[in-house]
Structure formats: C-alpha cells, structure tokens
Coordinates of C-alpha atoms in Angstrom, one line a residue:
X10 CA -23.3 16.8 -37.0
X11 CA -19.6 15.3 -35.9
X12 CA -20.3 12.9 -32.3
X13 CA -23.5 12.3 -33.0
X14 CA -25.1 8.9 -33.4
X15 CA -28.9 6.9 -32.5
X16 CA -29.6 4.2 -31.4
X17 CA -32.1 2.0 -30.0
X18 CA -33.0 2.4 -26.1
X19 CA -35.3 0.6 -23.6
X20 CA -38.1 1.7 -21.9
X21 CA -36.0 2.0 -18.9
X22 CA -33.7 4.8 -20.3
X23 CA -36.2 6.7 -21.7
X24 CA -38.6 6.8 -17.8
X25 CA -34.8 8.2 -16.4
X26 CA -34.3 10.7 -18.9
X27 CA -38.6 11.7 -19.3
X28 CA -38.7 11.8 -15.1
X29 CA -35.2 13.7 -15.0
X30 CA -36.4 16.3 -18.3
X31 CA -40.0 16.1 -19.5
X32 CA -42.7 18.2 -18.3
X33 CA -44.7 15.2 -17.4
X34 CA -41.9 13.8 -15.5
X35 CA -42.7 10.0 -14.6
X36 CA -46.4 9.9 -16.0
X37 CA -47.1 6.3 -17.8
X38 CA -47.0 6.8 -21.3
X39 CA -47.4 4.0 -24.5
X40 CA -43.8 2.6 -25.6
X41 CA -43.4 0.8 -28.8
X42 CA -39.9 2.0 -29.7
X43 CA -37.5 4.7 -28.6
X44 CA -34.4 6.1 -30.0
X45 CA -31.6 7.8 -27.8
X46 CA -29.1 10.6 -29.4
X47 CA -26.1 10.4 -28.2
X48 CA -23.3 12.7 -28.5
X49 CA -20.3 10.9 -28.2
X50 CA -21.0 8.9 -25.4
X51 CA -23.2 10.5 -23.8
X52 CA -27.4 10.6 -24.1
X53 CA -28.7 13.5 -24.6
X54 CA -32.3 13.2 -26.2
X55 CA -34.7 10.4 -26.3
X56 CA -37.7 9.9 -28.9
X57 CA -40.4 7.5 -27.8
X58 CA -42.8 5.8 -30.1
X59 CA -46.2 4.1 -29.6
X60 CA -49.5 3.3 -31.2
X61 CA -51.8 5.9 -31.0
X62 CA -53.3 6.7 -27.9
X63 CA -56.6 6.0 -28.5
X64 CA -59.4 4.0 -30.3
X65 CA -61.4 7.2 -31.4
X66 CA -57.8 8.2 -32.8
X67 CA -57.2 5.3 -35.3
X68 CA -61.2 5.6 -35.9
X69 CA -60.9 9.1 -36.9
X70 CA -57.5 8.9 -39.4
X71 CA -58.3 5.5 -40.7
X72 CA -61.8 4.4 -39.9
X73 CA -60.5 1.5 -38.1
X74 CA -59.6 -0.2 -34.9
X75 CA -56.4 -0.3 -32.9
X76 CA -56.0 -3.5 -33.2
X77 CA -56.9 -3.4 -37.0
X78 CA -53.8 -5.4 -39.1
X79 CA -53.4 -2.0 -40.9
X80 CA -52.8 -0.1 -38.1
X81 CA -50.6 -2.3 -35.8
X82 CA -47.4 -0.1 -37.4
X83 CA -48.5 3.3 -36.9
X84 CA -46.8 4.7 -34.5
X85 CA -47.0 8.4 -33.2
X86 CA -44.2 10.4 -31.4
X87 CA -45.7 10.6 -27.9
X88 CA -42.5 12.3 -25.9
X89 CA -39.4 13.9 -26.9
X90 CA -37.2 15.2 -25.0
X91 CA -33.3 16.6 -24.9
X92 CA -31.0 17.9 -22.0
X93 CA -31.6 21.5 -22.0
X94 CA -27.9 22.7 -22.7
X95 CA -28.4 21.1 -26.2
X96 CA -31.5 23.1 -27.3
X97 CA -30.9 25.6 -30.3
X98 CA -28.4 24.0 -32.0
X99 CA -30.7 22.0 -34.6
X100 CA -30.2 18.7 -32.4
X101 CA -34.0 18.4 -32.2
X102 CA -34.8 18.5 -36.1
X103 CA -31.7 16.4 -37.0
X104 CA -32.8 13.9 -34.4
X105 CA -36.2 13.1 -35.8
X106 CA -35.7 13.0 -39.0
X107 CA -33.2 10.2 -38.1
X108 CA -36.0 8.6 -36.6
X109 CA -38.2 8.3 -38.7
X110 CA -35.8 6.8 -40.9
X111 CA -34.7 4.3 -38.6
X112 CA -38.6 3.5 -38.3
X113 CA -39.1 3.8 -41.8
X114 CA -36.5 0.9 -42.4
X115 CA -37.9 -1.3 -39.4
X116 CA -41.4 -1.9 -41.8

C-alpha cells in the first residue's frame, strides 16, 4: 500500500488520537506498546498494546499470574482505532498484521 509506513508512538499520541476517535474517548486504558500508521506524513491509525487486563485473564489462558515470567510478553490489542475517512480500504487488516510483526520481532 504506496505512503504507508508504522512506527512506534508514545502513549501521548495514542490518548489524542483514542480521545479525538475511539468510542471510549479519554478512558485510562493499559499501554505497553503502540504503533501509529501513517500515510505519508500524516497519522491516521494507532494500535495499542498491553498485558492483559486482568489476573483471572492470564489465570484462565495460561493458569498463571500476571506477573508470571511467562506471561510478562503477552500482550493483547486493547484499542485500535483509524480516522474515519480511511475505513474500507483494507488499512485496518494491513495495519495489524504489521503489528504483530513488529511485536513478533521485539521478543
């Protein structure tokens, strides 16, 4: 997809763009990582990734803790979002797959 690249964001980027675009608008949510697409220049999407949201959830996939060695790089995809205008045209698929390459590759 020509103008397209990810990259790494901060947590800052991703409360503008969740506030400004997300359906939970300015909630608290867990950050670990987040990825921004960009087309050309300009961010259109961010993918946020934390550890899972809950003792009970680690317990039930894993049978172990959050803080479990194991389970300290698990991440879950707990908000996605990207500007409106850019919906339908595949961005959403080819943006996560990218991610999860990039956090494939970070261990």
């Amino acid at each position: 997809m020509d103008g397209l690249s990810i990259h790494e964001v901060h947590k800052q980027d991703a409360i503008i763009m969740f506030k400004r675009f997300h359906y939970l608008g300015d909630k608290e949510f867990i950050h670990s990582i987040a990825y921004g697409l960009y087309k050309d220049s300009e961010l259109i999407g961010i993918a946020n990734f934390g550890s899972p949201s809950g003792i009970s959830t680690m317990k039930g996939w894993f049978g172990r803790s959050n803080d479990d060695e194991v389970c300290i790089k698990i991440y879950e995809l707990n908000r996605l979002v990207i500007i409106p205008e850019y919906n339908g045209k595949n961005y959403g698929s080819y943006f996560l797959s990218r991610c999860l390459k990039l956090l494939k590759k970070k261990g």
